[in-house]
Amino acid sequence: MVDGFGACRAKHMVSLGTGVLVRHVVAAVRRRYAIESTPLSVSDQHAFTKGLTTMERFLTVDEVPDAHKEPFVLTGYRPPHRPWRYYLMSIFSLHNETLNVWTHLITCIYVLYMLNTYCGEVDYTDGVSGKLFLFYGISNFTLHFLSSCAHLLCSRSVAASHIAFSFDYMGIAFYLFNGSLSQCYTSSEPSFAYVVHPWYPWMAILLSCLYMVASAHSHVRYRMGDPKRALIQVCSFGTTYLLGTLPLIHRILSDVYNESVDDVTWMHVRHILLLVVSGFFYASEAPQRYFPGMCDVIGHGHQIFHVVGSASLLTQMQAIFADLQNRRHLDLVRPTDLSITTYYIVLLVSYGLIAFVFVRKALSIK
Ligand SMILES: [Zn+2]
């Protein structure tokens, strides 16, 4: 039997013990993640310690800087201004960027696996189309890898978010350029490639760079959820993607007209349709718009955009490879090695200059 005083005393001891335990855990976590520069407030310690274990205990939308607030996402935000190691390790905990990181990380590893598998069937160094396919595969990998990094590190600060996503857009721009070239010089109709050949690669370089500038600018200029940001990004991506898809649209229409649609043409159709579906989830903010707070960790539209977009890109890669295997490119006009080297030098120098401008701009933000 425990009397009233004893029960009260026992309760006090338990509370004291819990307090000591929490302080020890906080100290251990701070040592583990090397957080020594600025002492954390009690509420910070609370959020940080809890943030390493379960999603519900990360920060709420009211506790993060405006630039990090996502429309209709109420919880699961990682705290800003922690050491880089904290964000790297956060890949193993459940917050509102976890699935965005993993969906593209797994895909980028799978792209490497596909490239390695295809390597046994096609010599990438044999001819222009083989090289273009290798560059396309590398750009497919780079897109997923840089996106994964951006989502992993973006919560550290506003500047980190701008820089990380500038590189993410560079990855997408690089993919758009390589997709355009591969589709034109491997998957198109001979008559189409012949007509567009003189200007097509230069137009692809121009639109790829414009896409990077427009997207990085809109990321710095407009907040998340501002319709202008999504509009600029979707329009600039759409225009560049349309140029890259023109060879396929011409091929699909020709095949339908000639009643000669084959399996590979259908793969190209699937890739285009999947990309359109992914674009819908990117721009519409569905389904979180209809269930605010319920899609914070799983089911957010951006995650669906990642999964469907990756499925589209993997289908595209399989389709271009199938065209390469079928030696379709042998009937097409193709650029010389010197031309390809020139395109990549111009492209990479342009990306470097654009990235330099936006990194400086991001670092100047207080
Ligand atoms: Zn993303």
PDB file of N, CA and C in Angstrom, residues 49-134:
ATOM      1  N   THR A  49      15.551  16.799 -30.260  1.00  0.00           N
ATOM      2  CA  THR A  49      15.622  15.429 -29.774  1.00  0.00           C
ATOM      3  C   THR A  49      14.499  14.602 -30.350  1.00  0.00           C
ATOM      4  N   LYS A  50      13.316  15.186 -30.339  1.00  0.00           N
ATOM      5  CA  LYS A  50      12.175  14.445 -30.850  1.00  0.00           C
ATOM      6  C   LYS A  50      12.276  14.275 -32.358  1.00  0.00           C
ATOM      7  N   GLY A  51      12.870  15.267 -33.008  1.00  0.00           N
ATOM      8  CA  GLY A  51      12.965  15.224 -34.461  1.00  0.00           C
ATOM      9  C   GLY A  51      13.770  14.057 -34.985  1.00  0.00           C
ATOM     10  N   LEU A  52      14.670  13.531 -34.156  1.00  0.00           N
ATOM     11  CA  LEU A  52      15.487  12.411 -34.609  1.00  0.00           C
ATOM     12  C   LEU A  52      14.749  11.091 -34.506  1.00  0.00           C
ATOM     13  N   THR A  53      13.635  11.076 -33.873  1.00  0.00           N
ATOM     14  CA  THR A  53      12.974   9.797 -33.674  1.00  0.00           C
ATOM     15  C   THR A  53      11.710   9.652 -34.501  1.00  0.00           C
ATOM     16  N   THR A  54      10.764  10.548 -34.340  1.00  0.00           N
ATOM     17  CA  THR A  54       9.520  10.368 -35.082  1.00  0.00           C
ATOM     18  C   THR A  54       9.135  11.648 -35.785  1.00  0.00           C
ATOM     19  N   MET A  55       8.341  11.497 -36.869  1.00  0.00           N
ATOM     20  CA  MET A  55       7.966  12.641 -37.675  1.00  0.00           C
ATOM     21  C   MET A  55       7.163  13.661 -36.903  1.00  0.00           C
ATOM     22  N   GLU A  56       6.212  13.197 -36.062  1.00  0.00           N
ATOM     23  CA  GLU A  56       5.307  14.139 -35.395  1.00  0.00           C
ATOM     24  C   GLU A  56       6.064  15.155 -34.563  1.00  0.00           C
ATOM     25  N   ARG A  57       7.284  14.791 -34.205  1.00  0.00           N
ATOM     26  CA  ARG A  57       8.015  15.661 -33.286  1.00  0.00           C
ATOM     27  C   ARG A  57       9.000  16.576 -33.980  1.00  0.00           C
ATOM     28  N   PHE A  58       8.995  16.624 -35.316  1.00  0.00           N
ATOM     29  CA  PHE A  58       9.751  17.673 -35.998  1.00  0.00           C
ATOM     30  C   PHE A  58       8.986  18.980 -35.841  1.00  0.00           C
ATOM     31  N   LEU A  59       9.468  20.038 -36.496  1.00  0.00           N
ATOM     32  CA  LEU A  59       8.840  21.343 -36.290  1.00  0.00           C
ATOM     33  C   LEU A  59       7.517  21.454 -37.054  1.00  0.00           C
ATOM     34  N   THR A  60       6.690  22.346 -36.562  1.00  0.00           N
ATOM     35  CA  THR A  60       5.434  22.614 -37.271  1.00  0.00           C
ATOM     36  C   THR A  60       5.660  23.793 -38.217  1.00  0.00           C
ATOM     37  N   VAL A  61       4.681  24.051 -39.057  1.00  0.00           N
ATOM     38  CA  VAL A  61       4.797  25.109 -40.070  1.00  0.00           C
ATOM     39  C   VAL A  61       4.996  26.484 -39.433  1.00  0.00           C
ATOM     40  N   ASP A  62       4.509  26.662 -38.194  1.00  0.00           N
ATOM     41  CA  ASP A  62       4.643  27.966 -37.529  1.00  0.00           C
ATOM     42  C   ASP A  62       6.049  28.194 -36.973  1.00  0.00           C
ATOM     43  N   GLU A  63       6.867  27.133 -36.942  1.00  0.00           N
ATOM     44  CA  GLU A  63       8.175  27.247 -36.313  1.00  0.00           C
ATOM     45  C   GLU A  63       9.331  27.360 -37.309  1.00  0.00           C
ATOM     46  N   VAL A  64       9.053  27.345 -38.609  1.00  0.00           N
ATOM     47  CA  VAL A  64      10.142  27.405 -39.604  1.00  0.00           C
ATOM     48  C   VAL A  64      10.089  28.733 -40.366  1.00  0.00           C
ATOM     49  N   PRO A  65      11.233  29.154 -40.960  1.00  0.00           N
ATOM     50  CA  PRO A  65      11.239  30.406 -41.748  1.00  0.00           C
ATOM     51  C   PRO A  65      10.220  30.335 -42.888  1.00  0.00           C
ATOM     52  N   ASP A  66       9.713  31.502 -43.277  1.00  0.00           N
ATOM     53  CA  ASP A  66       8.683  31.555 -44.326  1.00  0.00           C
ATOM     54  C   ASP A  66       9.122  30.843 -45.608  1.00  0.00           C
ATOM     55  N   ALA A  67      10.416  31.000 -45.945  1.00  0.00           N
ATOM     56  CA  ALA A  67      10.901  30.421 -47.210  1.00  0.00           C
ATOM     57  C   ALA A  67      10.812  28.892 -47.216  1.00  0.00           C
ATOM     58  N   HIS A  68      10.763  28.264 -46.043  1.00  0.00           N
ATOM     59  CA  HIS A  68      10.708  26.797 -45.981  1.00  0.00           C
ATOM     60  C   HIS A  68       9.281  26.261 -45.879  1.00  0.00           C
ATOM     61  N   LYS A  69       8.328  27.184 -45.723  1.00  0.00           N
ATOM     62  CA  LYS A  69       6.946  26.725 -45.532  1.00  0.00           C
ATOM     63  C   LYS A  69       6.354  26.217 -46.836  1.00  0.00           C
ATOM     64  N   GLU A  70       5.783  25.027 -46.752  1.00  0.00           N
ATOM     65  CA  GLU A  70       5.134  24.445 -47.933  1.00  0.00           C
ATOM     66  C   GLU A  70       3.639  24.537 -47.756  1.00  0.00           C
ATOM     67  N   PRO A  71       2.915  24.955 -48.797  1.00  0.00           N
ATOM     68  CA  PRO A  71       1.465  25.040 -48.677  1.00  0.00           C
ATOM     69  C   PRO A  71       0.854  23.683 -48.307  1.00  0.00           C
ATOM     70  N   PHE A  72      -0.065  23.692 -47.369  1.00  0.00           N
ATOM     71  CA  PHE A  72      -0.835  22.513 -46.947  1.00  0.00           C
ATOM     72  C   PHE A  72       0.002  21.464 -46.201  1.00  0.00           C
ATOM     73  N   VAL A  73       1.263  21.780 -45.903  1.00  0.00           N
ATOM     74  CA  VAL A  73       2.089  20.871 -45.094  1.00  0.00           C
ATOM     75  C   VAL A  73       2.240  21.511 -43.718  1.00  0.00           C
ATOM     76  N   LEU A  74       1.712  20.854 -42.698  1.00  0.00           N
ATOM     77  CA  LEU A  74       1.630  21.476 -41.376  1.00  0.00           C
ATOM     78  C   LEU A  74       2.696  20.996 -40.400  1.00  0.00           C
ATOM     79  N   THR A  75       3.236  19.801 -40.620  1.00  0.00           N
ATOM     80  CA  THR A  75       4.206  19.240 -39.673  1.00  0.00           C
ATOM     81  C   THR A  75       5.358  18.581 -40.432  1.00  0.00           C
ATOM     82  N   GLY A  76       6.322  18.052 -39.642  1.00  0.00           N
ATOM     83  CA  GLY A  76       7.396  17.255 -40.250  1.00  0.00           C
ATOM     84  C   GLY A  76       8.553  18.057 -40.808  1.00  0.00           C
ATOM     85  N   TYR A  77       8.671  19.343 -40.436  1.00  0.00           N
ATOM     86  CA  TYR A  77       9.783  20.174 -40.929  1.00  0.00           C
ATOM     87  C   TYR A  77      11.024  19.933 -40.075  1.00  0.00           C
ATOM     88  N   ARG A  78      12.161  19.791 -40.741  1.00  0.00           N
ATOM     89  CA  ARG A  78      13.420  19.694 -39.984  1.00  0.00           C
ATOM     90  C   ARG A  78      13.837  21.094 -39.545  1.00  0.00           C
ATOM     91  N   PRO A  79      14.444  21.209 -38.354  1.00  0.00           N
ATOM     92  CA  PRO A  79      14.865  22.541 -37.889  1.00  0.00           C
ATOM     93  C   PRO A  79      16.007  23.090 -38.740  1.00  0.00           C
ATOM     94  N   PRO A  80      16.050  24.410 -38.997  1.00  0.00           N
ATOM     95  CA  PRO A  80      17.158  24.988 -39.765  1.00  0.00           C
ATOM     96  C   PRO A  80      18.400  25.189 -38.897  1.00  0.00           C
ATOM     97  N   HIS A  81      19.501  25.566 -39.548  1.00  0.00           N
ATOM     98  CA  HIS A  81      20.747  25.969 -38.888  1.00  0.00           C
ATOM     99  C   HIS A  81      21.356  24.876 -38.008  1.00  0.00           C
ATOM    100  N   ARG A  82      21.232  23.630 -38.428  1.00  0.00           N
ATOM    101  CA  ARG A  82      21.937  22.542 -37.751  1.00  0.00           C
ATOM    102  C   ARG A  82      23.168  22.203 -38.597  1.00  0.00           C
ATOM    103  N   PRO A  83      24.133  21.451 -38.052  1.00  0.00           N
ATOM    104  CA  PRO A  83      25.305  21.080 -38.869  1.00  0.00           C
ATOM    105  C   PRO A  83      24.885  20.236 -40.071  1.00  0.00           C
ATOM    106  N   TRP A  84      25.730  20.265 -41.124  1.00  0.00           N
ATOM    107  CA  TRP A  84      25.414  19.510 -42.347  1.00  0.00           C
ATOM    108  C   TRP A  84      25.157  18.035 -42.030  1.00  0.00           C
ATOM    109  N   ARG A  85      25.922  17.535 -41.043  1.00  0.00           N
ATOM    110  CA  ARG A  85      25.807  16.111 -40.721  1.00  0.00           C
ATOM    111  C   ARG A  85      24.384  15.750 -40.271  1.00  0.00           C
ATOM    112  N   TYR A  86      23.764  16.694 -39.601  1.00  0.00           N
ATOM    113  CA  TYR A  86      22.388  16.464 -39.144  1.00  0.00           C
ATOM    114  C   TYR A  86      21.464  16.178 -40.336  1.00  0.00           C
ATOM    115  N   TYR A  87      21.632  17.000 -41.415  1.00  0.00           N
ATOM    116  CA  TYR A  87      20.742  16.830 -42.588  1.00  0.00           C
ATOM    117  C   TYR A  87      21.084  15.547 -43.350  1.00  0.00           C
ATOM    118  N   LEU A  88      22.399  15.216 -43.380  1.00  0.00           N
ATOM    119  CA  LEU A  88      22.781  13.966 -44.043  1.00  0.00           C
ATOM    120  C   LEU A  88      22.196  12.765 -43.302  1.00  0.00           C
ATOM    121  N   MET A  89      22.262  12.799 -41.959  1.00  0.00           N
ATOM    122  CA  MET A  89      21.752  11.683 -41.170  1.00  0.00           C
ATOM    123  C   MET A  89      20.227  11.633 -41.158  1.00  0.00           C
ATOM    124  N   SER A  90      19.608  12.776 -41.474  1.00  0.00           N
ATOM    125  CA  SER A  90      18.134  12.816 -41.432  1.00  0.00           C
ATOM    126  C   SER A  90      17.508  11.952 -42.525  1.00  0.00           C
ATOM    127  N   ILE A  91      18.346  11.415 -43.419  1.00  0.00           N
ATOM    128  CA  ILE A  91      17.831  10.514 -44.450  1.00  0.00           C
ATOM    129  C   ILE A  91      17.231   9.255 -43.812  1.00  0.00           C
ATOM    130  N   PHE A  92      17.675   8.965 -42.574  1.00  0.00           N
ATOM    131  CA  PHE A  92      17.198   7.753 -41.902  1.00  0.00           C
ATOM    132  C   PHE A  92      16.030   8.014 -40.948  1.00  0.00           C
ATOM    133  N   SER A  93      15.525   9.243 -40.926  1.00  0.00           N
ATOM    134  CA  SER A  93      14.348   9.503 -40.084  1.00  0.00           C
ATOM    135  C   SER A  93      13.201   9.981 -40.979  1.00  0.00           C
ATOM    136  N   LEU A  94      12.029  10.006 -40.403  1.00  0.00           N
ATOM    137  CA  LEU A  94      10.833  10.269 -41.206  1.00  0.00           C
ATOM    138  C   LEU A  94      10.380  11.711 -41.053  1.00  0.00           C
ATOM    139  N   HIS A  95      10.637  12.528 -42.089  1.00  0.00           N
ATOM    140  CA  HIS A  95      10.190  13.925 -42.083  1.00  0.00           C
ATOM    141  C   HIS A  95       9.593  14.214 -43.454  1.00  0.00           C
ATOM    142  N   ASN A  96       9.266  15.487 -43.712  1.00  0.00           N
ATOM    143  CA  ASN A  96       8.513  15.730 -44.948  1.00  0.00           C
ATOM    144  C   ASN A  96       9.374  15.752 -46.224  1.00  0.00           C
ATOM    145  N   GLU A  97      10.690  15.506 -46.109  1.00  0.00           N
ATOM    146  CA  GLU A  97      11.525  15.369 -47.319  1.00  0.00           C
ATOM    147  C   GLU A  97      12.039  13.938 -47.503  1.00  0.00           C
ATOM    148  N   THR A  98      11.787  13.052 -46.536  1.00  0.00           N
ATOM    149  CA  THR A  98      12.392  11.710 -46.593  1.00  0.00           C
ATOM    150  C   THR A  98      12.049  10.976 -47.894  1.00  0.00           C
ATOM    151  N   LEU A  99      10.773  10.922 -48.233  1.00  0.00           N
ATOM    152  CA  LEU A  99      10.398  10.166 -49.439  1.00  0.00           C
ATOM    153  C   LEU A  99      10.882  10.857 -50.710  1.00  0.00           C
ATOM    154  N   ASN A 100      10.946  12.206 -50.681  1.00  0.00           N
ATOM    155  CA  ASN A 100      11.488  12.914 -51.848  1.00  0.00           C
ATOM    156  C   ASN A 100      12.936  12.515 -52.085  1.00  0.00           C
ATOM    157  N   VAL A 101      13.688  12.343 -50.994  1.00  0.00           N
ATOM    158  CA  VAL A 101      15.105  11.956 -51.117  1.00  0.00           C
ATOM    159  C   VAL A 101      15.213  10.512 -51.629  1.00  0.00           C
ATOM    160  N   TRP A 102      14.488   9.606 -50.970  1.00  0.00           N
ATOM    161  CA  TRP A 102      14.659   8.182 -51.288  1.00  0.00           C
ATOM    162  C   TRP A 102      14.138   7.816 -52.680  1.00  0.00           C
ATOM    163  N   THR A 103      13.029   8.436 -53.109  1.00  0.00           N
ATOM    164  CA  THR A 103      12.478   8.073 -54.424  1.00  0.00           C
ATOM    165  C   THR A 103      13.499   8.333 -55.536  1.00  0.00           C
ATOM    166  N   HIS A 104      14.222   9.458 -55.436  1.00  0.00           N
ATOM    167  CA  HIS A 104      15.190   9.758 -56.493  1.00  0.00           C
ATOM    168  C   HIS A 104      16.542   9.085 -56.256  1.00  0.00           C
ATOM    169  N   LEU A 105      16.853   8.808 -54.993  1.00  0.00           N
ATOM    170  CA  LEU A 105      18.111   8.107 -54.713  1.00  0.00           C
ATOM    171  C   LEU A 105      18.060   6.675 -55.240  1.00  0.00           C
ATOM    172  N   ILE A 106      16.968   5.999 -54.986  1.00  0.00           N
ATOM    173  CA  ILE A 106      16.816   4.618 -55.476  1.00  0.00           C
ATOM    174  C   ILE A 106      16.826   4.614 -57.009  1.00  0.00           C
ATOM    175  N   THR A 107      16.136   5.607 -57.605  1.00  0.00           N
ATOM    176  CA  THR A 107      16.086   5.640 -59.079  1.00  0.00           C
ATOM    177  C   THR A 107      17.468   5.875 -59.671  1.00  0.00           C
ATOM    178  N   CYS A 108      18.250   6.767 -59.043  1.00  0.00           N
ATOM    179  CA  CYS A 108      19.564   7.050 -59.645  1.00  0.00           C
ATOM    180  C   CYS A 108      20.464   5.813 -59.574  1.00  0.00           C
ATOM    181  N   ILE A 109      20.311   5.010 -58.524  1.00  0.00           N
ATOM    182  CA  ILE A 109      21.085   3.762 -58.442  1.00  0.00           C
ATOM    183  C   ILE A 109      20.599   2.788 -59.528  1.00  0.00           C
ATOM    184  N   TYR A 110      19.293   2.768 -59.739  1.00  0.00           N
ATOM    185  CA  TYR A 110      18.732   1.871 -60.767  1.00  0.00           C
ATOM    186  C   TYR A 110      19.190   2.281 -62.180  1.00  0.00           C
ATOM    187  N   VAL A 111      19.317   3.594 -62.397  1.00  0.00           N
ATOM    188  CA  VAL A 111      19.793   4.070 -63.705  1.00  0.00           C
ATOM    189  C   VAL A 111      21.226   3.554 -63.955  1.00  0.00           C
ATOM    190  N   LEU A 112      22.052   3.600 -62.910  1.00  0.00           N
ATOM    191  CA  LEU A 112      23.422   3.071 -63.050  1.00  0.00           C
ATOM    192  C   LEU A 112      23.388   1.585 -63.385  1.00  0.00           C
ATOM    193  N   TYR A 113      22.484   0.869 -62.717  1.00  0.00           N
ATOM    194  CA  TYR A 113      22.340  -0.569 -62.982  1.00  0.00           C
ATOM    195  C   TYR A 113      21.944  -0.803 -64.445  1.00  0.00           C
ATOM    196  N   MET A 114      20.980   0.012 -64.931  1.00  0.00           N
ATOM    197  CA  MET A 114      20.541  -0.135 -66.330  1.00  0.00           C
ATOM    198  C   MET A 114      21.690   0.149 -67.296  1.00  0.00           C
ATOM    199  N   LEU A 115      22.439   1.233 -67.013  1.00  0.00           N
ATOM    200  CA  LEU A 115      23.563   1.586 -67.897  1.00  0.00           C
ATOM    201  C   LEU A 115      24.581   0.451 -67.945  1.00  0.00           C
ATOM    202  N   ASN A 116      24.826  -0.149 -66.788  1.00  0.00           N
ATOM    203  CA  ASN A 116      25.791  -1.238 -66.714  1.00  0.00           C
ATOM    204  C   ASN A 116      25.277  -2.460 -67.476  1.00  0.00           C
ATOM    205  N   THR A 117      23.973  -2.745 -67.349  1.00  0.00           N
ATOM    206  CA  THR A 117      23.384  -3.888 -68.055  1.00  0.00           C
ATOM    207  C   THR A 117      23.449  -3.677 -69.566  1.00  0.00           C
ATOM    208  N   TYR A 118      23.081  -2.462 -69.999  1.00  0.00           N
ATOM    209  CA  TYR A 118      23.074  -2.167 -71.440  1.00  0.00           C
ATOM    210  C   TYR A 118      24.481  -2.218 -72.026  1.00  0.00           C
ATOM    211  N   CYS A 119      25.457  -1.920 -71.156  1.00  0.00           N
ATOM    212  CA  CYS A 119      26.861  -1.888 -71.592  1.00  0.00           C
ATOM    213  C   CYS A 119      27.274  -3.222 -72.213  1.00  0.00           C
ATOM    214  N   GLY A 120      26.676  -4.322 -71.706  1.00  0.00           N
ATOM    215  CA  GLY A 120      26.998  -5.646 -72.237  1.00  0.00           C
ATOM    216  C   GLY A 120      26.413  -5.874 -73.619  1.00  0.00           C
ATOM    217  N   GLU A 121      25.429  -5.072 -73.999  1.00  0.00           N
ATOM    218  CA  GLU A 121      24.740  -5.303 -75.276  1.00  0.00           C
ATOM    219  C   GLU A 121      25.126  -4.301 -76.364  1.00  0.00           C
ATOM    220  N   VAL A 122      25.551  -3.093 -75.930  1.00  0.00           N
ATOM    221  CA  VAL A 122      25.904  -2.062 -76.914  1.00  0.00           C
ATOM    222  C   VAL A 122      27.223  -1.419 -76.511  1.00  0.00           C
ATOM    223  N   ASP A 123      28.085  -1.191 -77.486  1.00  0.00           N
ATOM    224  CA  ASP A 123      29.344  -0.512 -77.203  1.00  0.00           C
ATOM    225  C   ASP A 123      29.090   0.997 -77.270  1.00  0.00           C
ATOM    226  N   TYR A 124      29.147   1.658 -76.099  1.00  0.00           N
ATOM    227  CA  TYR A 124      28.830   3.084 -76.045  1.00  0.00           C
ATOM    228  C   TYR A 124      29.807   3.944 -76.863  1.00  0.00           C
ATOM    229  N   THR A 125      31.015   3.423 -77.051  1.00  0.00           N
ATOM    230  CA  THR A 125      32.012   4.241 -77.756  1.00  0.00           C
ATOM    231  C   THR A 125      31.946   4.029 -79.276  1.00  0.00           C
ATOM    232  N   ASP A 126      31.058   3.115 -79.690  1.00  0.00           N
ATOM    233  CA  ASP A 126      30.976   2.790 -81.114  1.00  0.00           C
ATOM    234  C   ASP A 126      29.923   3.686 -81.781  1.00  0.00           C
ATOM    235  N   GLY A 127      30.389   4.781 -82.342  1.00  0.00           N
ATOM    236  CA  GLY A 127      29.478   5.675 -83.070  1.00  0.00           C
ATOM    237  C   GLY A 127      28.879   6.759 -82.199  1.00  0.00           C
ATOM    238  N   VAL A 128      28.362   7.795 -82.887  1.00  0.00           N
ATOM    239  CA  VAL A 128      27.829   8.979 -82.213  1.00  0.00           C
ATOM    240  C   VAL A 128      26.604   8.643 -81.357  1.00  0.00           C
ATOM    241  N   SER A 129      25.700   7.817 -81.885  1.00  0.00           N
ATOM    242  CA  SER A 129      24.462   7.528 -81.156  1.00  0.00           C
ATOM    243  C   SER A 129      24.737   6.775 -79.852  1.00  0.00           C
ATOM    244  N   GLY A 130      25.738   5.884 -79.860  1.00  0.00           N
ATOM    245  CA  GLY A 130      26.116   5.179 -78.627  1.00  0.00           C
ATOM    246  C   GLY A 130      26.618   6.151 -77.580  1.00  0.00           C
ATOM    247  N   LYS A 131      27.452   7.109 -78.019  1.00  0.00           N
ATOM    248  CA  LYS A 131      27.970   8.120 -77.076  1.00  0.00           C
ATOM    249  C   LYS A 131      26.828   8.989 -76.549  1.00  0.00           C
ATOM    250  N   LEU A 132      25.937   9.396 -77.456  1.00  0.00           N
ATOM    251  CA  LEU A 132      24.809  10.244 -77.026  1.00  0.00           C
ATOM    252  C   LEU A 132      23.938   9.503 -76.013  1.00  0.00           C
ATOM    253  N   PHE A 133      23.777   8.189 -76.212  1.00  0.00           N
ATOM    254  CA  PHE A 133      22.974   7.422 -75.251  1.00  0.00           C
ATOM    255  C   PHE A 133      23.684   7.359 -73.892  1.00  0.00           C
ATOM    256  N   LEU A 134      25.010   7.193 -73.923  1.00  0.00           N
ATOM    257  CA  LEU A 134      25.759   7.181 -72.660  1.00  0.00           C
ATOM    258  C   LEU A 134      25.598   8.518 -71.937  1.00  0.00           C
TER     259      LEU A 134
END
